[in-house]
Amino acid sequence: MSLANPIPMPLDNAGEPELLEVSMGPHHPSTHGVFRMDVVLDGEQVVHLKPVFGYLHRNHEKLGEKMSYLGSMPFTDRLDYICSMTNNWAYAISVEKLAGIEVPERAEYLRVIMAELTRLQNHAGLIGFLLQDLGASGTPLMYAFREREKVLDLFEAISGARMMCNYMRFGGCRVDATPEWLAAVRKVIDGFPKFLAEFESLLTGNEILMARTQGVGVLPKELAISAGITGPMLRASGVNYDIRKVDGYGVYPRFDFRVPLGDHGDVYDRLMIRLLEMHESLKILDAALRNIPAGPIQDPKTKVRNFKPKPGEAYGRIEAPKGELGFYLISDGTPNPYRYRVRPPSLINLTVLEDMCLGRRLADAVAILGSVDIVLGEVDR
């Protein structure tokens, strides 16, 4: 096997390189959840890597087929337990397509606000975790969590829960936003640019960060497309694909925002794309707060009890912070789905981990995994 930057390795008696098998996990402190990487090393160089998961499997899809449509909404919170609001929205869109349910305009704006707040706290947390994976002290992560706490306080104020929000409903939202809550959102997003400026000044030109991330874990554009990669990982490889633009779901066509793209598809680009996307989320939030209309937040025609969509199928998807999150549902006219299937971005994006790690050093594999941004609730659903 030909590898970039070969390192002289000890040979066995037959003159062949001695390979070392290392099992990283399932309790390794640098992995994101209960996850294992089985790595084969030629010295420090990765020659084979196998992701191993299944430690957190909770039978999510089969449970969804044994309970009512609405009963599954709280379970979506546990898929990506960092992004409860966007999980709710993707599932709600699928059921609304299946049953032909309309969503009031004010509810659409509230959904956008929740989704972009979720994107802010997800990306900030990811950057903090990635820097910790690279060996930084806990300071960057604490800076990120300081801002994340402000968003979680907003979620708690409107939904009653910080992480498992259970906020969306078919045809709208569960609770309306008060003027005081919207003012609190305005205060948070007005202070966020200062945090981003500080973060960028500390990170973007840092020599150690650049040495550890530039040219590391490159994901070519062609491989990203053929592997079905979505979200910031795909855009870091230079592919202009954002479901908010492609599908124009909700009221996203009313907002003027750009889709940042990377040039190299390495760890550094994946980090920078998240920083740039947070700037765009702030633009969307500013416009949504200025233009949110009055009115109902729930379609009055939606039946909560005895909810039985007509037989049929539907697939609804959104641009979740980690990529395309979709739900495929089949109705047979009964109160629970005949088929309930989740398309999780974390699992799909994880499939190219070995491709990005081959030829790199073991320490790089940890940084590459961190840049993928996985959560095991989605992987092991």
mmCIF file of C-alpha atoms in Angstrom:
data_model
loop_
_atom_site.group_PDB
_atom_site.id
_atom_site.type_symbol
_atom_site.label_atom_id
_atom_site.label_comp_id
_atom_site.label_asym_id
_atom_site.label_seq_id
_atom_site.Cartn_x
_atom_site.Cartn_y
_atom_site.Cartn_z
ATOM 1 C CA MET A 1 0.000 0.000 0.000
ATOM 2 C CA SER A 2 1.361 3.389 -0.964
ATOM 3 C CA LEU A 3 0.832 6.038 1.690
ATOM 4 C CA ALA A 4 1.598 9.751 1.765
ATOM 5 C CA ASN A 5 4.625 10.777 3.863
ATOM 6 C CA PRO A 6 5.731 7.209 4.683
ATOM 7 C CA ILE A 7 7.372 6.682 8.059
ATOM 8 C CA PRO A 8 10.201 4.101 8.382
ATOM 9 C CA MET A 9 8.711 1.193 10.279
ATOM 10 C CA PRO A 10 10.195 -1.837 12.050
ATOM 11 C CA LEU A 11 10.040 -5.017 9.972
ATOM 12 C CA ASP A 12 9.331 -8.548 11.110
ATOM 13 C CA ASN A 13 11.604 -11.486 10.321
ATOM 14 C CA ALA A 14 10.037 -11.842 6.858
ATOM 15 C CA GLY A 15 10.762 -8.236 6.000
ATOM 16 C CA GLU A 16 7.124 -7.149 6.207
ATOM 17 C CA PRO A 17 5.981 -4.094 8.225
ATOM 18 C CA GLU A 18 4.656 -4.919 11.678
ATOM 19 C CA LEU A 19 1.067 -3.698 11.975
ATOM 20 C CA LEU A 20 -0.543 -2.746 15.251
ATOM 21 C CA GLU A 21 -4.273 -3.058 15.878
ATOM 22 C CA VAL A 22 -5.683 -0.467 18.269
ATOM 23 C CA SER A 23 -9.244 -0.356 19.601
ATOM 24 C CA MET A 24 -10.159 3.229 20.429
ATOM 25 C CA GLY A 25 -13.251 2.973 22.557
ATOM 26 C CA PRO A 26 -15.948 2.470 23.452
ATOM 27 C CA HIS A 27 -14.832 4.604 26.410
ATOM 28 C CA HIS A 28 -12.115 6.677 24.794
ATOM 29 C CA PRO A 29 -12.455 10.275 26.062
ATOM 30 C CA SER A 30 -12.070 11.800 22.583
ATOM 31 C CA THR A 31 -14.980 9.939 20.964
ATOM 32 C CA HIS A 32 -18.387 11.548 20.658
ATOM 33 C CA GLY A 33 -20.681 9.229 22.520
ATOM 34 C CA VAL A 34 -20.453 5.472 22.930
ATOM 35 C CA PHE A 35 -18.411 4.758 19.815
ATOM 36 C CA ARG A 36 -15.356 2.726 18.864
ATOM 37 C CA MET A 37 -12.769 2.959 16.130
ATOM 38 C CA ASP A 38 -10.821 -0.209 15.312
ATOM 39 C CA VAL A 39 -7.600 1.128 13.797
ATOM 40 C CA VAL A 40 -4.773 -0.761 12.101
ATOM 41 C CA LEU A 41 -1.513 1.183 12.257
ATOM 42 C CA ASP A 42 1.761 1.000 10.395
ATOM 43 C CA GLY A 43 3.724 2.796 13.085
ATOM 44 C CA GLU A 44 1.636 5.946 13.598
ATOM 45 C CA GLN A 45 0.063 5.792 10.151
ATOM 46 C CA VAL A 46 -3.522 4.603 9.674
ATOM 47 C CA VAL A 47 -3.787 1.797 7.103
ATOM 48 C CA HIS A 48 -7.292 0.640 8.043
ATOM 49 C CA LEU A 49 -10.104 2.059 10.177
ATOM 50 C CA LYS A 50 -13.448 0.506 11.008
ATOM 51 C CA PRO A 51 -16.147 2.511 12.833
ATOM 52 C CA VAL A 52 -17.961 0.311 15.357
ATOM 53 C CA PHE A 53 -21.254 1.380 16.857
ATOM 54 C CA GLY A 54 -24.412 -0.181 18.240
ATOM 55 C CA TYR A 55 -23.731 0.401 21.934
ATOM 56 C CA LEU A 56 -26.545 2.971 22.164
ATOM 57 C CA HIS A 57 -29.170 1.281 19.976
ATOM 58 C CA ARG A 58 -32.706 2.041 21.219
ATOM 59 C CA ASN A 59 -34.904 0.595 18.458
ATOM 60 C CA HIS A 60 -36.235 4.032 17.537
ATOM 61 C CA GLU A 61 -37.764 3.106 14.181
ATOM 62 C CA LYS A 62 -39.588 -0.003 15.392
ATOM 63 C CA LEU A 63 -40.928 1.938 18.374
ATOM 64 C CA GLY A 64 -42.262 4.534 15.929
ATOM 65 C CA GLU A 65 -44.311 1.840 14.212
ATOM 66 C CA LYS A 66 -45.929 0.735 17.466
ATOM 67 C CA MET A 67 -47.193 4.066 18.777
ATOM 68 C CA SER A 68 -49.307 6.963 17.557
ATOM 69 C CA TYR A 69 -47.911 9.597 15.209
ATOM 70 C CA LEU A 70 -47.935 12.248 17.918
ATOM 71 C CA GLY A 71 -46.515 9.805 20.451
ATOM 72 C CA SER A 72 -43.295 9.628 18.420
ATOM 73 C CA MET A 73 -42.638 13.359 18.605
ATOM 74 C CA PRO A 74 -40.848 13.236 22.014
ATOM 75 C CA PHE A 75 -38.734 10.333 20.758
ATOM 76 C CA THR A 76 -37.348 12.486 17.957
ATOM 77 C CA ASP A 77 -35.802 14.684 20.662
ATOM 78 C CA ARG A 78 -33.489 11.782 21.501
ATOM 79 C CA LEU A 79 -32.144 11.286 17.975
ATOM 80 C CA ASP A 80 -29.765 14.227 17.996
ATOM 81 C CA TYR A 81 -30.048 15.218 21.627
ATOM 82 C CA ILE A 82 -28.241 18.487 20.882
ATOM 83 C CA CYS A 83 -30.740 19.498 18.182
ATOM 84 C CA SER A 84 -34.179 18.666 19.541
ATOM 85 C CA MET A 85 -35.994 21.482 17.729
ATOM 86 C CA THR A 86 -34.800 20.508 14.256
ATOM 87 C CA ASN A 87 -35.562 16.838 14.926
ATOM 88 C CA ASN A 88 -39.138 17.850 15.760
ATOM 89 C CA TRP A 89 -39.431 19.943 12.612
ATOM 90 C CA ALA A 90 -38.259 17.237 10.195
ATOM 91 C CA TYR A 91 -40.756 14.751 11.644
ATOM 92 C CA ALA A 92 -43.579 17.316 11.637
ATOM 93 C CA ILE A 93 -42.956 18.098 7.941
ATOM 94 C CA SER A 94 -43.176 14.404 7.067
ATOM 95 C CA VAL A 95 -46.507 13.940 8.844
ATOM 96 C CA GLU A 96 -47.853 17.189 7.374
ATOM 97 C CA LYS A 97 -46.992 15.976 3.864
ATOM 98 C CA LEU A 98 -48.596 12.635 4.598
ATOM 99 C CA ALA A 99 -51.828 14.134 5.933
ATOM 100 C CA GLY A 100 -52.000 17.329 3.831
ATOM 101 C CA ILE A 101 -51.809 19.653 6.833
ATOM 102 C CA GLU A 102 -51.228 23.391 6.404
ATOM 103 C CA VAL A 103 -49.018 25.393 8.771
ATOM 104 C CA PRO A 104 -49.923 28.985 9.796
ATOM 105 C CA GLU A 105 -47.470 31.693 8.824
ATOM 106 C CA ARG A 106 -46.542 32.652 12.384
ATOM 107 C CA ALA A 107 -45.745 29.026 13.211
ATOM 108 C CA GLU A 108 -43.467 28.836 10.168
ATOM 109 C CA TYR A 109 -41.515 31.836 11.434
ATOM 110 C CA LEU A 110 -41.254 30.332 14.908
ATOM 111 C CA ARG A 111 -39.939 27.111 13.402
ATOM 112 C CA VAL A 112 -37.241 29.012 11.519
ATOM 113 C CA ILE A 113 -36.247 30.863 14.694
ATOM 114 C CA MET A 114 -35.961 27.599 16.638
ATOM 115 C CA ALA A 115 -33.987 25.937 13.843
ATOM 116 C CA GLU A 116 -31.447 28.741 13.486
ATOM 117 C CA LEU A 117 -30.976 29.044 17.231
ATOM 118 C CA THR A 118 -30.323 25.298 17.189
ATOM 119 C CA ARG A 119 -27.761 25.752 14.413
ATOM 120 C CA LEU A 120 -25.959 28.404 16.468
ATOM 121 C CA GLN A 121 -25.635 26.286 19.571
ATOM 122 C CA ASN A 122 -24.763 23.108 17.643
ATOM 123 C CA HIS A 123 -21.971 24.723 15.628
ATOM 124 C CA ALA A 124 -20.564 26.597 18.613
ATOM 125 C CA GLY A 125 -20.467 23.376 20.617
ATOM 126 C CA LEU A 126 -18.898 21.426 17.746
ATOM 127 C CA ILE A 127 -16.047 23.916 17.416
ATOM 128 C CA GLY A 128 -15.443 23.791 21.157
ATOM 129 C CA PHE A 129 -15.382 19.983 21.172
ATOM 130 C CA LEU A 130 -13.138 19.849 18.106
ATOM 131 C CA LEU A 131 -10.587 22.143 19.725
ATOM 132 C CA GLN A 132 -10.645 19.960 22.810
ATOM 133 C CA ASP A 133 -10.055 16.909 20.595
ATOM 134 C CA LEU A 134 -7.030 18.708 19.172
ATOM 135 C CA GLY A 135 -5.583 19.076 22.667
ATOM 136 C CA ALA A 136 -6.611 22.601 23.560
ATOM 137 C CA SER A 137 -7.476 23.346 27.151
ATOM 138 C CA GLY A 138 -11.103 23.521 28.170
ATOM 139 C CA THR A 139 -11.239 27.293 27.622
ATOM 140 C CA PRO A 140 -12.588 27.299 24.007
ATOM 141 C CA LEU A 141 -15.210 24.713 24.930
ATOM 142 C CA MET A 142 -16.301 26.777 27.929
ATOM 143 C CA TYR A 143 -16.589 29.887 25.727
ATOM 144 C CA ALA A 144 -18.785 27.890 23.351
ATOM 145 C CA PHE A 145 -20.890 26.469 26.167
ATOM 146 C CA ARG A 146 -21.383 29.937 27.625
ATOM 147 C CA GLU A 147 -23.170 30.948 24.413
ATOM 148 C CA ARG A 148 -24.955 27.610 24.161
ATOM 149 C CA GLU A 149 -26.402 28.110 27.615
ATOM 150 C CA LYS A 150 -28.072 31.327 26.474
ATOM 151 C CA VAL A 151 -29.847 29.461 23.669
ATOM 152 C CA LEU A 152 -30.869 26.615 25.965
ATOM 153 C CA ASP A 153 -32.331 29.158 28.380
ATOM 154 C CA LEU A 154 -34.514 30.417 25.520
ATOM 155 C CA PHE A 155 -35.648 26.886 24.714
ATOM 156 C CA GLU A 156 -36.466 26.236 28.362
ATOM 157 C CA ALA A 157 -38.475 29.450 28.599
ATOM 158 C CA ILE A 158 -40.717 28.585 25.651
ATOM 159 C CA SER A 159 -40.939 24.779 25.844
ATOM 160 C CA GLY A 160 -40.229 23.952 29.482
ATOM 161 C CA ALA A 161 -37.161 21.874 28.606
ATOM 162 C CA ARG A 162 -33.604 22.776 27.748
ATOM 163 C CA MET A 163 -32.708 19.840 25.508
ATOM 164 C CA MET A 164 -35.730 17.549 24.998
ATOM 165 C CA CYS A 165 -38.083 20.306 23.890
ATOM 166 C CA ASN A 166 -41.002 18.389 22.291
ATOM 167 C CA TYR A 167 -42.059 21.740 20.836
ATOM 168 C CA MET A 168 -43.315 21.143 17.287
ATOM 169 C CA ARG A 169 -46.784 19.862 16.503
ATOM 170 C CA PHE A 170 -48.392 18.744 13.261
ATOM 171 C CA GLY A 171 -49.723 21.932 11.727
ATOM 172 C CA GLY A 172 -47.722 24.317 13.908
ATOM 173 C CA CYS A 173 -46.103 24.681 17.319
ATOM 174 C CA ARG A 174 -47.148 23.761 20.833
ATOM 175 C CA VAL A 175 -46.680 27.155 22.519
ATOM 176 C CA ASP A 176 -46.716 30.690 21.126
ATOM 177 C CA ALA A 177 -43.838 33.091 21.706
ATOM 178 C CA THR A 178 -44.510 36.071 23.933
ATOM 179 C CA PRO A 179 -43.134 39.542 23.124
ATOM 180 C CA GLU A 180 -40.803 39.144 26.091
ATOM 181 C CA TRP A 181 -39.411 35.883 24.709
ATOM 182 C CA LEU A 182 -38.831 37.407 21.278
ATOM 183 C CA ALA A 183 -37.055 40.321 22.969
ATOM 184 C CA ALA A 184 -34.831 37.823 24.786
ATOM 185 C CA VAL A 185 -33.951 36.191 21.454
ATOM 186 C CA ARG A 186 -33.059 39.605 20.078
ATOM 187 C CA LYS A 187 -30.727 40.210 23.029
ATOM 188 C CA VAL A 188 -28.950 36.882 22.494
ATOM 189 C CA ILE A 189 -28.386 37.330 18.762
ATOM 190 C CA ASP A 190 -27.279 40.944 19.200
ATOM 191 C CA GLY A 191 -24.501 39.741 21.500
ATOM 192 C CA PHE A 192 -23.488 36.736 19.392
ATOM 193 C CA PRO A 193 -21.316 38.607 16.821
ATOM 194 C CA LYS A 194 -18.948 39.690 19.584
ATOM 195 C CA PHE A 195 -18.501 36.057 20.613
ATOM 196 C CA LEU A 196 -17.860 35.028 17.003
ATOM 197 C CA ALA A 197 -15.324 37.811 16.525
ATOM 198 C CA GLU A 198 -13.432 36.692 19.634
ATOM 199 C CA PHE A 199 -13.583 33.053 18.598
ATOM 200 C CA GLU A 200 -12.349 33.786 15.077
ATOM 201 C CA SER A 201 -9.503 36.015 16.244
ATOM 202 C CA LEU A 202 -8.286 33.243 18.534
ATOM 203 C CA LEU A 203 -8.687 30.430 16.023
ATOM 204 C CA THR A 204 -8.443 31.276 12.364
ATOM 205 C CA GLY A 205 -4.788 32.339 12.350
ATOM 206 C CA ASN A 206 -3.560 30.080 15.138
ATOM 207 C CA GLU A 207 -0.416 28.320 13.885
ATOM 208 C CA ILE A 208 -0.980 25.138 15.859
ATOM 209 C CA LEU A 209 -4.611 24.890 14.739
ATOM 210 C CA MET A 210 -3.673 25.436 11.107
ATOM 211 C CA ALA A 211 -0.889 22.845 11.259
ATOM 212 C CA ARG A 212 -3.239 20.271 12.781
ATOM 213 C CA THR A 213 -6.174 20.892 10.433
ATOM 214 C CA GLN A 214 -5.053 22.208 7.029
ATOM 215 C CA GLY A 215 -4.602 19.389 4.525
ATOM 216 C CA VAL A 216 -5.822 16.871 7.115
ATOM 217 C CA GLY A 217 -8.807 14.613 6.480
ATOM 218 C CA VAL A 218 -9.447 15.834 2.951
ATOM 219 C CA LEU A 219 -12.816 14.769 1.530
ATOM 220 C CA PRO A 220 -12.838 15.162 -2.280
ATOM 221 C CA LYS A 221 -15.944 16.664 -3.824
ATOM 222 C CA GLU A 222 -16.647 13.583 -5.959
ATOM 223 C CA LEU A 223 -16.455 11.201 -2.994
ATOM 224 C CA ALA A 224 -18.645 13.458 -0.861
ATOM 225 C CA ILE A 225 -21.360 13.443 -3.528
ATOM 226 C CA SER A 226 -21.207 9.707 -4.260
ATOM 227 C CA ALA A 227 -21.293 8.833 -0.540
ATOM 228 C CA GLY A 228 -24.415 10.931 0.082
ATOM 229 C CA ILE A 229 -22.667 13.323 2.452
ATOM 230 C CA THR A 230 -24.735 16.394 3.358
ATOM 231 C CA GLY A 231 -24.587 19.504 5.498
ATOM 232 C CA PRO A 232 -21.438 21.440 6.445
ATOM 233 C CA MET A 233 -19.229 18.460 5.511
ATOM 234 C CA LEU A 234 -20.499 18.527 1.933
ATOM 235 C CA ARG A 235 -20.262 22.294 1.613
ATOM 236 C CA ALA A 236 -16.720 22.263 3.048
ATOM 237 C CA SER A 237 -15.795 20.133 0.026
ATOM 238 C CA GLY A 238 -17.100 22.877 -2.272
ATOM 239 C CA VAL A 239 -20.548 21.467 -3.129
ATOM 240 C CA ASN A 240 -23.242 24.157 -3.138
ATOM 241 C CA TYR A 241 -26.129 22.186 -1.668
ATOM 242 C CA ASP A 242 -28.316 23.436 1.166
ATOM 243 C CA ILE A 243 -31.851 22.064 1.544
ATOM 244 C CA ARG A 244 -33.051 25.451 2.808
ATOM 245 C CA LYS A 245 -32.257 26.737 -0.685
ATOM 246 C CA VAL A 246 -32.996 23.565 -2.694
ATOM 247 C CA ASP A 247 -36.417 22.757 -1.195
ATOM 248 C CA GLY A 248 -37.316 26.186 0.155
ATOM 249 C CA TYR A 249 -39.286 24.597 2.976
ATOM 250 C CA GLY A 250 -41.021 26.678 5.617
ATOM 251 C CA VAL A 251 -40.495 30.369 4.877
ATOM 252 C CA TYR A 252 -36.775 30.161 4.064
ATOM 253 C CA PRO A 253 -37.271 31.612 0.540
ATOM 254 C CA ARG A 254 -38.170 34.922 2.224
ATOM 255 C CA PHE A 255 -34.713 35.271 3.776
ATOM 256 C CA ASP A 256 -31.566 36.529 2.101
ATOM 257 C CA PHE A 257 -28.621 34.372 3.176
ATOM 258 C CA ARG A 258 -25.660 32.837 1.417
ATOM 259 C CA VAL A 259 -24.307 29.279 1.504
ATOM 260 C CA PRO A 260 -20.614 29.312 2.521
ATOM 261 C CA LEU A 261 -18.376 26.859 0.627
ATOM 262 C CA GLY A 262 -14.922 25.442 1.287
ATOM 263 C CA ASP A 263 -12.037 25.013 -1.140
ATOM 264 C CA HIS A 264 -10.196 21.932 0.117
ATOM 265 C CA GLY A 265 -12.602 19.799 2.143
ATOM 266 C CA ASP A 266 -10.164 19.382 5.036
ATOM 267 C CA VAL A 267 -10.681 19.690 8.791
ATOM 268 C CA TYR A 268 -9.894 23.416 8.660
ATOM 269 C CA ASP A 269 -12.559 24.041 6.002
ATOM 270 C CA ARG A 270 -15.123 22.064 7.988
ATOM 271 C CA LEU A 271 -14.365 24.187 11.039
ATOM 272 C CA MET A 272 -14.557 27.449 9.094
ATOM 273 C CA ILE A 273 -17.818 26.515 7.368
ATOM 274 C CA ARG A 274 -19.482 26.217 10.767
ATOM 275 C CA LEU A 275 -18.190 29.636 11.790
ATOM 276 C CA LEU A 276 -19.461 31.206 8.564
ATOM 277 C CA GLU A 277 -22.829 29.462 8.830
ATOM 278 C CA MET A 278 -23.362 30.983 12.260
ATOM 279 C CA HIS A 279 -23.042 34.447 10.686
ATOM 280 C CA GLU A 280 -25.731 33.502 8.160
ATOM 281 C CA SER A 281 -27.986 32.134 10.905
ATOM 282 C CA LEU A 282 -27.772 35.500 12.656
ATOM 283 C CA LYS A 283 -28.955 37.207 9.447
ATOM 284 C CA ILE A 284 -31.925 34.851 9.206
ATOM 285 C CA LEU A 285 -32.813 35.315 12.860
ATOM 286 C CA ASP A 286 -32.643 39.090 12.556
ATOM 287 C CA ALA A 287 -35.014 39.073 9.572
ATOM 288 C CA ALA A 288 -37.374 36.551 11.191
ATOM 289 C CA LEU A 289 -37.672 38.622 14.359
ATOM 290 C CA ARG A 290 -38.357 41.785 12.363
ATOM 291 C CA ASN A 291 -40.996 40.213 10.145
ATOM 292 C CA ILE A 292 -42.760 37.613 12.285
ATOM 293 C CA PRO A 293 -46.498 38.139 11.813
ATOM 294 C CA ALA A 294 -49.324 37.885 14.323
ATOM 295 C CA GLY A 295 -51.829 35.085 14.082
ATOM 296 C CA PRO A 296 -52.438 31.475 15.120
ATOM 297 C CA ILE A 297 -49.622 28.987 15.651
ATOM 298 C CA GLN A 298 -51.665 25.847 14.943
ATOM 299 C CA ASP A 299 -53.830 24.673 12.063
ATOM 300 C CA PRO A 300 -57.293 24.448 13.693
ATOM 301 C CA LYS A 301 -58.266 21.615 11.324
ATOM 302 C CA THR A 302 -55.626 19.296 12.733
ATOM 303 C CA LYS A 303 -57.102 16.537 14.859
ATOM 304 C CA VAL A 304 -55.001 15.558 17.842
ATOM 305 C CA ARG A 305 -57.179 12.635 18.866
ATOM 306 C CA ASN A 306 -57.887 9.759 16.502
ATOM 307 C CA PHE A 307 -55.271 11.069 14.080
ATOM 308 C CA LYS A 308 -55.343 8.640 11.148
ATOM 309 C CA PRO A 309 -53.759 9.857 7.891
ATOM 310 C CA LYS A 310 -55.120 8.316 4.721
ATOM 311 C CA PRO A 311 -53.086 5.434 3.265
ATOM 312 C CA GLY A 312 -50.031 6.734 1.468
ATOM 313 C CA GLU A 313 -46.362 7.579 1.893
ATOM 314 C CA ALA A 314 -44.300 10.726 2.400
ATOM 315 C CA TYR A 315 -40.705 11.802 2.894
ATOM 316 C CA GLY A 316 -39.978 15.079 4.634
ATOM 317 C CA ARG A 317 -36.517 16.530 5.105
ATOM 318 C CA ILE A 318 -34.778 19.617 6.431
ATOM 319 C CA GLU A 319 -31.286 21.117 6.563
ATOM 320 C CA ALA A 320 -30.471 20.120 10.123
ATOM 321 C CA PRO A 321 -27.227 21.465 11.643
ATOM 322 C CA LYS A 322 -25.407 18.214 10.816
ATOM 323 C CA GLY A 323 -26.926 17.698 7.350
ATOM 324 C CA GLU A 324 -30.040 16.242 5.756
ATOM 325 C CA LEU A 325 -32.419 14.845 8.362
ATOM 326 C CA GLY A 326 -35.406 13.097 6.839
ATOM 327 C CA PHE A 327 -38.326 10.903 7.887
ATOM 328 C CA TYR A 328 -39.999 8.414 5.561
ATOM 329 C CA LEU A 329 -43.495 7.391 6.637
ATOM 330 C CA ILE A 330 -46.018 4.923 5.236
ATOM 331 C CA SER A 331 -49.621 5.131 6.433
ATOM 332 C CA ASP A 332 -52.093 2.258 6.193
ATOM 333 C CA GLY A 333 -54.915 4.337 7.643
ATOM 334 C CA THR A 334 -54.389 3.235 11.239
ATOM 335 C CA PRO A 335 -53.379 5.459 14.210
ATOM 336 C CA ASN A 336 -49.711 4.465 13.929
ATOM 337 C CA PRO A 337 -47.340 4.339 10.920
ATOM 338 C CA TYR A 338 -46.978 1.116 8.958
ATOM 339 C CA ARG A 339 -43.342 2.140 8.319
ATOM 340 C CA TYR A 340 -41.262 4.715 10.136
ATOM 341 C CA ARG A 341 -37.783 5.327 8.760
ATOM 342 C CA VAL A 342 -35.155 7.939 9.690
ATOM 343 C CA ARG A 343 -32.468 9.284 7.355
ATOM 344 C CA PRO A 344 -29.872 10.531 9.889
ATOM 345 C CA PRO A 345 -26.999 12.782 8.761
ATOM 346 C CA SER A 346 -24.592 11.513 11.438
ATOM 347 C CA LEU A 347 -24.675 7.907 10.222
ATOM 348 C CA ILE A 348 -24.326 8.789 6.531
ATOM 349 C CA ASN A 349 -21.530 11.297 7.145
ATOM 350 C CA LEU A 350 -19.658 8.714 9.232
ATOM 351 C CA THR A 351 -19.320 6.327 6.277
ATOM 352 C CA VAL A 352 -16.353 8.237 4.798
ATOM 353 C CA LEU A 353 -14.357 8.323 8.043
ATOM 354 C CA GLU A 354 -11.872 5.681 6.883
ATOM 355 C CA ASP A 355 -11.375 7.393 3.516
ATOM 356 C CA MET A 356 -10.420 10.630 5.272
ATOM 357 C CA CYS A 357 -8.097 8.908 7.763
ATOM 358 C CA LEU A 358 -6.051 6.591 5.499
ATOM 359 C CA GLY A 359 -2.425 7.651 5.375
ATOM 360 C CA ARG A 360 -2.794 10.065 8.284
ATOM 361 C CA ARG A 361 -1.369 9.700 11.770
ATOM 362 C CA LEU A 362 -3.423 8.336 14.636
ATOM 363 C CA ALA A 363 -3.684 11.768 16.279
ATOM 364 C CA ASP A 364 -5.202 13.100 13.050
ATOM 365 C CA ALA A 365 -7.947 10.453 13.153
ATOM 366 C CA VAL A 366 -9.293 11.957 16.373
ATOM 367 C CA ALA A 367 -9.392 15.439 14.824
ATOM 368 C CA ILE A 368 -11.050 14.105 11.655
ATOM 369 C CA LEU A 369 -13.739 12.336 13.676
ATOM 370 C CA GLY A 370 -14.363 15.560 15.597
ATOM 371 C CA SER A 371 -14.834 17.510 12.370
ATOM 372 C CA VAL A 372 -17.562 15.130 11.148
ATOM 373 C CA ASP A 373 -19.867 16.198 14.003
ATOM 374 C CA ILE A 374 -21.678 12.980 14.891
ATOM 375 C CA VAL A 375 -24.078 12.244 17.693
ATOM 376 C CA LEU A 376 -24.657 8.599 18.557
ATOM 377 C CA GLY A 377 -28.377 9.019 19.146
ATOM 378 C CA GLU A 378 -28.725 9.414 15.373
ATOM 379 C CA VAL A 379 -26.179 6.763 14.459
ATOM 380 C CA ASP A 380 -27.662 4.100 16.733
ATOM 381 C CA ARG A 381 -31.283 5.059 16.356
#
